C-alpha atoms as a PDB file:
ATOM      1  CA  MET A   1       3.228  -9.498 -63.160  1.00  0.00           C
ATOM      2  CA  ALA A   2       5.825 -10.927 -65.305  1.00  0.00           C
ATOM      3  CA  PHE A   3       6.627 -11.526 -61.523  1.00  0.00           C
ATOM      4  CA  ASP A   4       4.432 -13.381 -60.465  1.00  0.00           C
ATOM      5  CA  ARG A   5       4.354 -15.264 -64.163  1.00  0.00           C
ATOM      6  CA  LEU A   6       7.175 -17.026 -63.968  1.00  0.00           C
ATOM      7  CA  LEU A   7       6.998 -17.905 -59.858  1.00  0.00           C
ATOM      8  CA  THR A   8       3.802 -19.814 -60.983  1.00  0.00           C
ATOM      9  CA  ILE A   9       5.620 -21.219 -64.055  1.00  0.00           C
ATOM     10  CA  MET A  10       7.602 -22.445 -61.404  1.00  0.00           C
ATOM     11  CA  ASP A  11       5.165 -24.508 -58.973  1.00  0.00           C
ATOM     12  CA  GLU A  12       4.276 -26.072 -62.118  1.00  0.00           C
ATOM     13  CA  LEU A  13       7.178 -27.311 -63.643  1.00  0.00           C
ATOM     14  CA  ARG A  14       8.603 -28.850 -59.995  1.00  0.00           C
ATOM     15  CA  GLU A  15       4.922 -30.794 -59.163  1.00  0.00           C
ATOM     16  CA  GLN A  16       4.572 -31.520 -63.030  1.00  0.00           C
ATOM     17  CA  CYS A  17       8.266 -31.479 -64.552  1.00  0.00           C
ATOM     18  CA  PRO A  18      10.329 -34.719 -64.139  1.00  0.00           C
ATOM     19  CA  TRP A  19      13.336 -33.005 -64.861  1.00  0.00           C
ATOM     20  CA  ASP A  20      12.596 -29.889 -62.389  1.00  0.00           C
ATOM     21  CA  LYS A  21      11.090 -31.648 -59.871  1.00  0.00           C
ATOM     22  CA  LYS A  22      14.077 -34.413 -59.151  1.00  0.00           C
ATOM     23  CA  GLN A  23      16.042 -31.436 -59.282  1.00  0.00           C
ATOM     24  CA  THR A  24      18.099 -30.063 -56.138  1.00  0.00           C
ATOM     25  CA  MET A  25      20.487 -27.004 -55.166  1.00  0.00           C
ATOM     26  CA  ASP A  26      23.478 -29.225 -54.956  1.00  0.00           C
ATOM     27  CA  THR A  27      21.965 -30.798 -58.469  1.00  0.00           C
ATOM     28  CA  LEU A  28      21.391 -27.042 -59.366  1.00  0.00           C
ATOM     29  CA  ARG A  29      24.743 -25.436 -58.415  1.00  0.00           C
ATOM     30  CA  HIS A  30      27.272 -26.424 -61.392  1.00  0.00           C
ATOM     31  CA  LEU A  31      24.531 -25.184 -64.067  1.00  0.00           C
ATOM     32  CA  THR A  32      24.156 -21.732 -61.703  1.00  0.00           C
ATOM     33  CA  ILE A  33      28.205 -21.348 -61.911  1.00  0.00           C
ATOM     34  CA  GLU A  34      27.947 -22.571 -65.343  1.00  0.00           C
ATOM     35  CA  GLU A  35      24.405 -19.425 -65.818  1.00  0.00           C
ATOM     36  CA  THR A  36      27.261 -16.597 -64.399  1.00  0.00           C
ATOM     37  CA  TYR A  37      29.485 -17.213 -66.491  1.00  0.00           C
ATOM     38  CA  GLU A  38      27.864 -17.240 -69.476  1.00  0.00           C
ATOM     39  CA  LEU A  39      26.351 -13.399 -68.309  1.00  0.00           C
ATOM     40  CA  SER A  40      29.786 -12.467 -67.922  1.00  0.00           C
ATOM     41  CA  ASP A  41      31.406 -13.572 -71.699  1.00  0.00           C
ATOM     42  CA  ALA A  42      28.109 -12.284 -72.999  1.00  0.00           C
ATOM     43  CA  ILE A  43      28.704  -8.465 -70.703  1.00  0.00           C
ATOM     44  CA  LEU A  44      32.294  -8.662 -71.907  1.00  0.00           C
ATOM     45  CA  GLU A  45      30.856  -8.667 -75.631  1.00  0.00           C
ATOM     46  CA  LYS A  46      28.641  -6.066 -75.254  1.00  0.00           C
ATOM     47  CA  ASP A  47      25.881  -8.417 -76.446  1.00  0.00           C
ATOM     48  CA  LEU A  48      22.050  -6.713 -74.993  1.00  0.00           C
ATOM     49  CA  PRO A  49      20.013  -9.018 -76.054  1.00  0.00           C
ATOM     50  CA  GLU A  50      22.322 -11.973 -75.097  1.00  0.00           C
ATOM     51  CA  ILE A  51      23.309 -10.011 -71.109  1.00  0.00           C
ATOM     52  CA  LYS A  52      18.753 -10.045 -71.507  1.00  0.00           C
ATOM     53  CA  LYS A  53      18.296 -14.003 -71.730  1.00  0.00           C
ATOM     54  CA  GLU A  54      21.049 -14.828 -68.986  1.00  0.00           C
ATOM     55  CA  LEU A  55      19.760 -12.387 -67.073  1.00  0.00           C
ATOM     56  CA  GLY A  56      16.167 -14.437 -67.609  1.00  0.00           C
ATOM     57  CA  ASP A  57      18.564 -17.983 -66.727  1.00  0.00           C
ATOM     58  CA  ILE A  58      19.974 -15.918 -63.215  1.00  0.00           C
ATOM     59  CA  MET A  59      16.204 -15.256 -62.112  1.00  0.00           C
ATOM     60  CA  LEU A  60      14.737 -18.604 -63.113  1.00  0.00           C
ATOM     61  CA  HIS A  61      17.920 -19.837 -60.875  1.00  0.00           C
ATOM     62  CA  LEU A  62      17.041 -18.115 -57.855  1.00  0.00           C
ATOM     63  CA  VAL A  63      13.657 -18.369 -58.498  1.00  0.00           C
ATOM     64  CA  PHE A  64      14.598 -22.150 -58.070  1.00  0.00           C
ATOM     65  CA  TYR A  65      16.177 -22.282 -55.158  1.00  0.00           C
ATOM     66  CA  SER A  66      13.969 -19.826 -53.027  1.00  0.00           C
ATOM     67  CA  LYS A  67      10.992 -23.136 -54.059  1.00  0.00           C
ATOM     68  CA  ILE A  68      13.772 -25.748 -53.329  1.00  0.00           C
ATOM     69  CA  ALA A  69      13.613 -24.163 -49.540  1.00  0.00           C
ATOM     70  CA  SER A  70      10.472 -23.080 -49.549  1.00  0.00           C
ATOM     71  CA  GLU A  71       9.183 -26.710 -49.644  1.00  0.00           C
ATOM     72  CA  THR A  72      10.842 -27.365 -45.925  1.00  0.00           C
ATOM     73  CA  GLY A  73       8.979 -25.011 -44.690  1.00  0.00           C
ATOM     74  CA  GLU A  74      12.984 -22.388 -44.711  1.00  0.00           C
ATOM     75  CA  PHE A  75      12.559 -19.836 -46.844  1.00  0.00           C
ATOM     76  CA  ASP A  76      10.772 -18.485 -49.495  1.00  0.00           C
ATOM     77  CA  VAL A  77      10.925 -16.234 -52.187  1.00  0.00           C
ATOM     78  CA  ALA A  78       9.463 -13.246 -50.459  1.00  0.00           C
ATOM     79  CA  ASP A  79      11.720 -13.959 -47.333  1.00  0.00           C
ATOM     80  CA  VAL A  80      15.071 -13.830 -50.036  1.00  0.00           C
ATOM     81  CA  LEU A  81      13.549 -10.285 -51.255  1.00  0.00           C
ATOM     82  CA  HIS A  82      12.675  -8.760 -47.651  1.00  0.00           C
ATOM     83  CA  GLY A  83      17.190 -10.203 -46.886  1.00  0.00           C
ATOM     84  CA  ILE A  84      18.107  -7.718 -49.275  1.00  0.00           C
ATOM     85  CA  CYS A  85      16.092  -5.099 -48.917  1.00  0.00           C
ATOM     86  CA  ASP A  86      16.418  -5.104 -45.414  1.00  0.00           C
ATOM     87  CA  LYS A  87      20.427  -5.397 -45.961  1.00  0.00           C
ATOM     88  CA  LEU A  88      20.201  -2.567 -48.522  1.00  0.00           C
ATOM     89  CA  VAL A  89      18.842  -0.531 -46.147  1.00  0.00           C
ATOM     90  CA  SER A  90      21.783  -1.360 -43.084  1.00  0.00           C
ATOM     91  CA  ARG A  91      24.289  -1.384 -45.289  1.00  0.00           C
ATOM     92  CA  HIS A  92      23.546   1.625 -46.545  1.00  0.00           C
ATOM     93  CA  PRO A  93      23.192   4.287 -43.083  1.00  0.00           C
ATOM     94  CA  HIS A  94      24.371   7.341 -45.442  1.00  0.00           C
ATOM     95  CA  ILE A  95      20.862   6.796 -47.514  1.00  0.00           C
ATOM     96  CA  TYR A  96      18.650   6.211 -44.756  1.00  0.00           C
ATOM     97  CA  GLY A  97      19.558   7.250 -41.596  1.00  0.00           C
ATOM     98  CA  ASP A  98      22.514   9.922 -40.487  1.00  0.00           C
ATOM     99  CA  VAL A  99      25.850   8.415 -41.236  1.00  0.00           C
ATOM    100  CA  ILE A 100      27.267  10.928 -43.785  1.00  0.00           C
ATOM    101  CA  ALA A 101      29.422   9.500 -46.921  1.00  0.00           C
ATOM    102  CA  GLU A 102      29.686  11.695 -49.867  1.00  0.00           C
ATOM    103  CA  THR A 103      32.758   9.188 -51.437  1.00  0.00           C
ATOM    104  CA  GLU A 104      32.859   5.582 -52.891  1.00  0.00           C
ATOM    105  CA  GLU A 105      35.695   5.204 -50.679  1.00  0.00           C
ATOM    106  CA  GLU A 106      34.115   6.284 -47.746  1.00  0.00           C
ATOM    107  CA  VAL A 107      30.619   4.238 -48.634  1.00  0.00           C
ATOM    108  CA  LYS A 108      33.061   1.198 -48.913  1.00  0.00           C
ATOM    109  CA  ARG A 109      34.044   2.021 -45.820  1.00  0.00           C
ATOM    110  CA  ASN A 110      31.056   2.557 -43.610  1.00  0.00           C
ATOM    111  CA  TRP A 111      29.959  -0.466 -45.885  1.00  0.00           C
ATOM    112  CA  GLU A 112      33.116  -2.901 -44.110  1.00  0.00           C
ATOM    113  CA  GLN A 113      32.413  -1.813 -41.090  1.00  0.00           C
ATOM    114  CA  LEU A 114      29.237  -1.959 -40.718  1.00  0.00           C
ATOM    115  CA  LYS A 115      29.905  -6.246 -41.926  1.00  0.00           C
ATOM    116  CA  LEU A 116      32.192  -7.022 -38.880  1.00  0.00           C
ATOM    117  CA  LYS A 117      29.401  -5.176 -35.860  1.00  0.00           C
ATOM    118  CA  GLU A 118      27.258  -7.713 -38.103  1.00  0.00           C
ATOM    119  CA  GLY A 119      28.960 -10.357 -37.501  1.00  0.00           C
ATOM    120  CA  ASN A 120      32.402 -10.914 -39.581  1.00  0.00           C
ATOM    121  CA  LYS A 121      35.071 -12.011 -37.833  1.00  0.00           C
ATOM    122  CA  SER A 122      37.094 -10.850 -40.767  1.00  0.00           C
ATOM    123  CA  VAL A 123      37.462  -7.942 -42.727  1.00  0.00           C
ATOM    124  CA  LEU A 124      38.247 -10.731 -45.259  1.00  0.00           C
ATOM    125  CA  GLY A 125      35.887 -12.829 -43.918  1.00  0.00           C
ATOM    126  CA  GLY A 126      33.177 -12.725 -47.367  1.00  0.00           C
ATOM    127  CA  VAL A 127      35.953 -13.458 -49.780  1.00  0.00           C
ATOM    128  CA  PRO A 128      34.213 -16.826 -51.195  1.00  0.00           C
ATOM    129  CA  GLN A 129      37.164 -19.533 -50.991  1.00  0.00           C
ATOM    130  CA  SER A 130      36.040 -20.963 -54.161  1.00  0.00           C
ATOM    131  CA  LEU A 131      36.625 -17.415 -55.955  1.00  0.00           C
ATOM    132  CA  PRO A 132      39.015 -17.562 -58.744  1.00  0.00           C
ATOM    133  CA  ALA A 133      42.700 -17.274 -57.193  1.00  0.00           C
ATOM    134  CA  LEU A 134      42.953 -13.522 -59.962  1.00  0.00           C
ATOM    135  CA  VAL A 135      38.831 -12.785 -58.628  1.00  0.00           C
ATOM    136  CA  LYS A 136      40.389 -13.053 -54.931  1.00  0.00           C
ATOM    137  CA  ALA A 137      43.020 -11.216 -55.792  1.00  0.00           C
ATOM    138  CA  MET A 138      41.402  -8.130 -56.277  1.00  0.00           C
ATOM    139  CA  ARG A 139      38.129  -8.972 -53.555  1.00  0.00           C
ATOM    140  CA  VAL A 140      41.095  -8.741 -50.268  1.00  0.00           C
ATOM    141  CA  GLN A 141      42.683  -5.866 -51.551  1.00  0.00           C
ATOM    142  CA  GLU A 142      39.683  -3.830 -51.880  1.00  0.00           C
ATOM    143  CA  LYS A 143      38.661  -5.250 -48.665  1.00  0.00           C
ATOM    144  CA  ALA A 144      41.836  -4.430 -47.334  1.00  0.00           C
ATOM    145  CA  ARG A 145      41.222  -1.435 -48.913  1.00  0.00           C
ATOM    146  CA  GLY A 146      38.032  -0.713 -47.710  1.00  0.00           C
ATOM    147  CA  VAL A 147      39.355  -0.170 -43.894  1.00  0.00           C
ATOM    148  CA  GLY A 148      42.269   1.872 -44.763  1.00  0.00           C
ATOM    149  CA  PHE A 149      45.124  -1.196 -45.451  1.00  0.00           C
ATOM    150  CA  ASP A 150      46.693   0.157 -48.637  1.00  0.00           C
ATOM    151  CA  TRP A 151      49.681   2.518 -50.693  1.00  0.00           C
ATOM    152  CA  GLU A 152      49.179   5.556 -50.786  1.00  0.00           C
ATOM    153  CA  GLU A 153      50.666   6.511 -54.849  1.00  0.00           C
ATOM    154  CA  LYS A 154      50.654   4.289 -57.319  1.00  0.00           C
ATOM    155  CA  SER A 155      54.270   5.172 -57.518  1.00  0.00           C
ATOM    156  CA  GLN A 156      55.054   2.718 -54.709  1.00  0.00           C
ATOM    157  CA  VAL A 157      52.889  -0.001 -56.020  1.00  0.00           C
ATOM    158  CA  TRP A 158      54.703  -0.227 -59.414  1.00  0.00           C
ATOM    159  CA  ALA A 159      57.770   0.056 -56.843  1.00  0.00           C
ATOM    160  CA  LYS A 160      56.778  -2.889 -55.512  1.00  0.00           C
ATOM    161  CA  VAL A 161      55.977  -4.611 -59.022  1.00  0.00           C
ATOM    162  CA  GLU A 162      58.823  -4.258 -60.061  1.00  0.00           C
ATOM    163  CA  GLU A 163      60.239  -5.716 -56.985  1.00  0.00           C
ATOM    164  CA  GLU A 164      58.588  -7.916 -57.421  1.00  0.00           C
ATOM    165  CA  MET A 165      59.837  -9.013 -60.587  1.00  0.00           C
ATOM    166  CA  GLY A 166      63.252  -9.066 -59.915  1.00  0.00           C
ATOM    167  CA  GLU A 167      62.819 -11.518 -56.620  1.00  0.00           C
ATOM    168  CA  PHE A 168      61.086 -13.892 -59.312  1.00  0.00           C
ATOM    169  CA  LYS A 169      63.968 -13.364 -62.209  1.00  0.00           C
ATOM    170  CA  GLU A 170      66.743 -14.236 -59.423  1.00  0.00           C
ATOM    171  CA  MET A 171      64.779 -18.010 -59.508  1.00  0.00           C
ATOM    172  CA  PHE A 172      66.453 -18.716 -62.915  1.00  0.00           C
ATOM    173  CA  ASP A 173      69.545 -18.404 -63.350  1.00  0.00           C
ATOM    174  CA  VAL A 174      69.384 -19.149 -67.261  1.00  0.00           C
ATOM    175  CA  GLU A 175      73.198 -18.612 -68.409  1.00  0.00           C
ATOM    176  CA  ASN A 176      74.601 -20.880 -66.035  1.00  0.00           C
ATOM    177  CA  ASP A 177      71.339 -23.607 -66.659  1.00  0.00           C
ATOM    178  CA  LYS A 178      70.931 -23.854 -63.104  1.00  0.00           C
ATOM    179  CA  ALA A 179      68.101 -25.748 -61.444  1.00  0.00           C
ATOM    180  CA  ILE A 180      64.949 -24.131 -59.852  1.00  0.00           C
ATOM    181  CA  ASP A 181      63.177 -24.821 -57.379  1.00  0.00           C
ATOM    182  CA  LYS A 182      59.821 -24.903 -58.463  1.00  0.00           C
ATOM    183  CA  ASP A 183      58.425 -24.012 -55.297  1.00  0.00           C
ATOM    184  CA  LYS A 184      60.119 -21.313 -54.924  1.00  0.00           C
ATOM    185  CA  ALA A 185      59.551 -19.514 -58.350  1.00  0.00           C
ATOM    186  CA  GLU A 186      55.623 -20.526 -57.965  1.00  0.00           C
ATOM    187  CA  GLY A 187      55.647 -17.749 -54.649  1.00  0.00           C
ATOM    188  CA  GLU A 188      58.148 -15.096 -56.387  1.00  0.00           C
ATOM    189  CA  PHE A 189      55.155 -15.146 -59.183  1.00  0.00           C
ATOM    190  CA  GLY A 190      52.259 -15.652 -57.300  1.00  0.00           C
ATOM    191  CA  ASP A 191      53.819 -12.258 -55.187  1.00  0.00           C
ATOM    192  CA  LEU A 192      54.350 -10.436 -58.614  1.00  0.00           C
ATOM    193  CA  LEU A 193      50.736 -11.453 -60.313  1.00  0.00           C
ATOM    194  CA  PHE A 194      49.555  -9.869 -57.074  1.00  0.00           C
ATOM    195  CA  SER A 195      51.597  -7.301 -57.015  1.00  0.00           C
ATOM    196  CA  LEU A 196      50.301  -6.397 -61.028  1.00  0.00           C
ATOM    197  CA  VAL A 197      46.503  -6.867 -59.155  1.00  0.00           C
ATOM    198  CA  ASN A 198      47.272  -4.202 -56.813  1.00  0.00           C
ATOM    199  CA  TYR A 199      48.619  -1.690 -59.409  1.00  0.00           C
ATOM    200  CA  ALA A 200      45.885  -2.520 -61.962  1.00  0.00           C
ATOM    201  CA  ARG A 201      43.377  -1.640 -59.317  1.00  0.00           C
ATOM    202  CA  PHE A 202      45.262   1.695 -58.681  1.00  0.00           C
ATOM    203  CA  ILE A 203      44.907   2.778 -62.257  1.00  0.00           C
ATOM    204  CA  ASP A 204      41.136   1.726 -62.645  1.00  0.00           C
ATOM    205  CA  ILE A 205      41.172  -1.693 -64.959  1.00  0.00           C
ATOM    206  CA  ASN A 206      39.723  -4.796 -63.727  1.00  0.00           C
ATOM    207  CA  PRO A 207      42.546  -7.590 -64.126  1.00  0.00           C
ATOM    208  CA  GLU A 208      40.400 -10.409 -64.456  1.00  0.00           C
ATOM    209  CA  THR A 209      38.133  -8.865 -67.172  1.00  0.00           C
ATOM    210  CA  ALA A 210      41.607  -7.209 -69.540  1.00  0.00           C
ATOM    211  CA  LEU A 211      42.965 -11.007 -69.322  1.00  0.00           C
ATOM    212  CA  GLU A 212      39.429 -12.331 -70.512  1.00  0.00           C
ATOM    213  CA  ARG A 213      39.952  -9.829 -73.827  1.00  0.00           C
ATOM    214  CA  THR A 214      43.578 -11.182 -74.513  1.00  0.00           C
ATOM    215  CA  ASN A 215      42.027 -14.863 -74.563  1.00  0.00           C
ATOM    216  CA  LYS A 216      39.454 -13.643 -76.426  1.00  0.00           C
ATOM    217  CA  LYS A 217      41.971 -11.996 -78.431  1.00  0.00           C
ATOM    218  CA  PHE A 218      44.573 -15.285 -78.859  1.00  0.00           C
ATOM    219  CA  ILE A 219      41.739 -17.353 -80.012  1.00  0.00           C
ATOM    220  CA  LYS A 220      40.726 -15.580 -82.431  1.00  0.00           C
ATOM    221  CA  ARG A 221      43.717 -14.786 -83.745  1.00  0.00           C
ATOM    222  CA  PHE A 222      45.044 -19.225 -83.847  1.00  0.00           C
ATOM    223  CA  GLN A 223      41.451 -19.953 -84.669  1.00  0.00           C
ATOM    224  CA  TYR A 224      42.084 -17.443 -87.980  1.00  0.00           C
ATOM    225  CA  LEU A 225      45.571 -19.235 -88.044  1.00  0.00           C
ATOM    226  CA  GLU A 226      43.875 -22.039 -88.172  1.00  0.00           C
ATOM    227  CA  GLU A 227      41.377 -21.826 -90.692  1.00  0.00           C
ATOM    228  CA  LYS A 228      44.150 -19.671 -93.236  1.00  0.00           C
ATOM    229  CA  ALA A 229      45.910 -23.009 -92.828  1.00  0.00           C
ATOM    230  CA  LYS A 230      42.992 -25.641 -93.309  1.00  0.00           C
ATOM    231  CA  GLN A 231      43.076 -22.644 -96.942  1.00  0.00           C
ATOM    232  CA  ALA A 232      45.917 -23.898 -97.214  1.00  0.00           C
ATOM    233  CA  ASN A 233      45.667 -27.712 -97.003  1.00  0.00           C
ATOM    234  CA  LYS A 234      48.106 -27.600 -93.925  1.00  0.00           C
ATOM    235  CA  SER A 235      48.171 -29.031 -90.826  1.00  0.00           C
ATOM    236  CA  LEU A 236      50.197 -26.320 -88.114  1.00  0.00           C
ATOM    237  CA  LYS A 237      51.794 -29.695 -86.578  1.00  0.00           C
ATOM    238  CA  ASP A 238      53.586 -29.624 -89.642  1.00  0.00           C
ATOM    239  CA  MET A 239      54.237 -25.847 -90.246  1.00  0.00           C
ATOM    240  CA  THR A 240      57.056 -23.938 -88.955  1.00  0.00           C
ATOM    241  CA  LEU A 241      56.299 -21.018 -86.693  1.00  0.00           C
ATOM    242  CA  ALA A 242      57.827 -19.128 -89.831  1.00  0.00           C
ATOM    243  CA  GLU A 243      55.089 -19.841 -91.990  1.00  0.00           C
ATOM    244  CA  MET A 244      52.042 -20.161 -88.752  1.00  0.00           C
ATOM    245  CA  ASP A 245      53.571 -16.118 -88.179  1.00  0.00           C
ATOM    246  CA  VAL A 246      52.678 -14.527 -92.024  1.00  0.00           C
ATOM    247  CA  PHE A 247      48.942 -15.813 -90.275  1.00  0.00           C
ATOM    248  CA  TRP A 248      49.564 -14.535 -86.985  1.00  0.00           C
ATOM    249  CA  GLU A 249      50.467 -11.488 -88.557  1.00  0.00           C
ATOM    250  CA  GLU A 250      48.032 -11.158 -90.674  1.00  0.00           C
ATOM    251  CA  ALA A 251      45.456 -11.683 -87.873  1.00  0.00           C
ATOM    252  CA  LYS A 252      46.494  -8.769 -85.650  1.00  0.00           C
ATOM    253  CA  LYS A 253      45.004  -6.878 -88.924  1.00  0.00           C
ATOM    254  CA  LEU A 254      41.876  -7.457 -88.459  1.00  0.00           C
END
């Protein structure tokens, strides 16, 4: 079986490979984060062969952590798998019990209530502190919604976006060249971003995915600009914005 084969290879590498023998959970951590981002890139590119490859890399890391823990008797891969199976059963009483949940929202509400019963002190307690801020904003909003704390209509959310935009603009008096209170401006900008994430959620847009698509689009167009400048024997720093804009407009048509 494929999974047994992976476990056997992991055992052999841990015993025989100098690099694998030295690894700890701490040394693997940053590599796991890197592999997760590589999987994310492959998903955004809809590259199925690459997705398969990256899933294998992540699977290896999960097995590796379990192997390290088994060496000190803390847990092994079977404990990990039984743990997630038990959690899935307990978190889905509408499937494995007598609770009724016919919509996605009802499932989410039940999920959050069950987590509180399991000992979570806050609905937001399960949101990792180290999440990127944009992703964290989305997650805390989703979790708050799970217990009914949310706007009722998207028009209300958009009104909040406009309100926050107005407050952010108030921080800048461009005509009078007024000095900017950076701390206050940063706070208002954060409020504006948070409200935009809220609206994106209401219209079923993932803000992290949307921003990353824009990042990729910008990179592609900028690299086209660099290549065209190179072909013309020009350096970007010596070109005018008008000259660069010609190539930029070409890139937008590709």
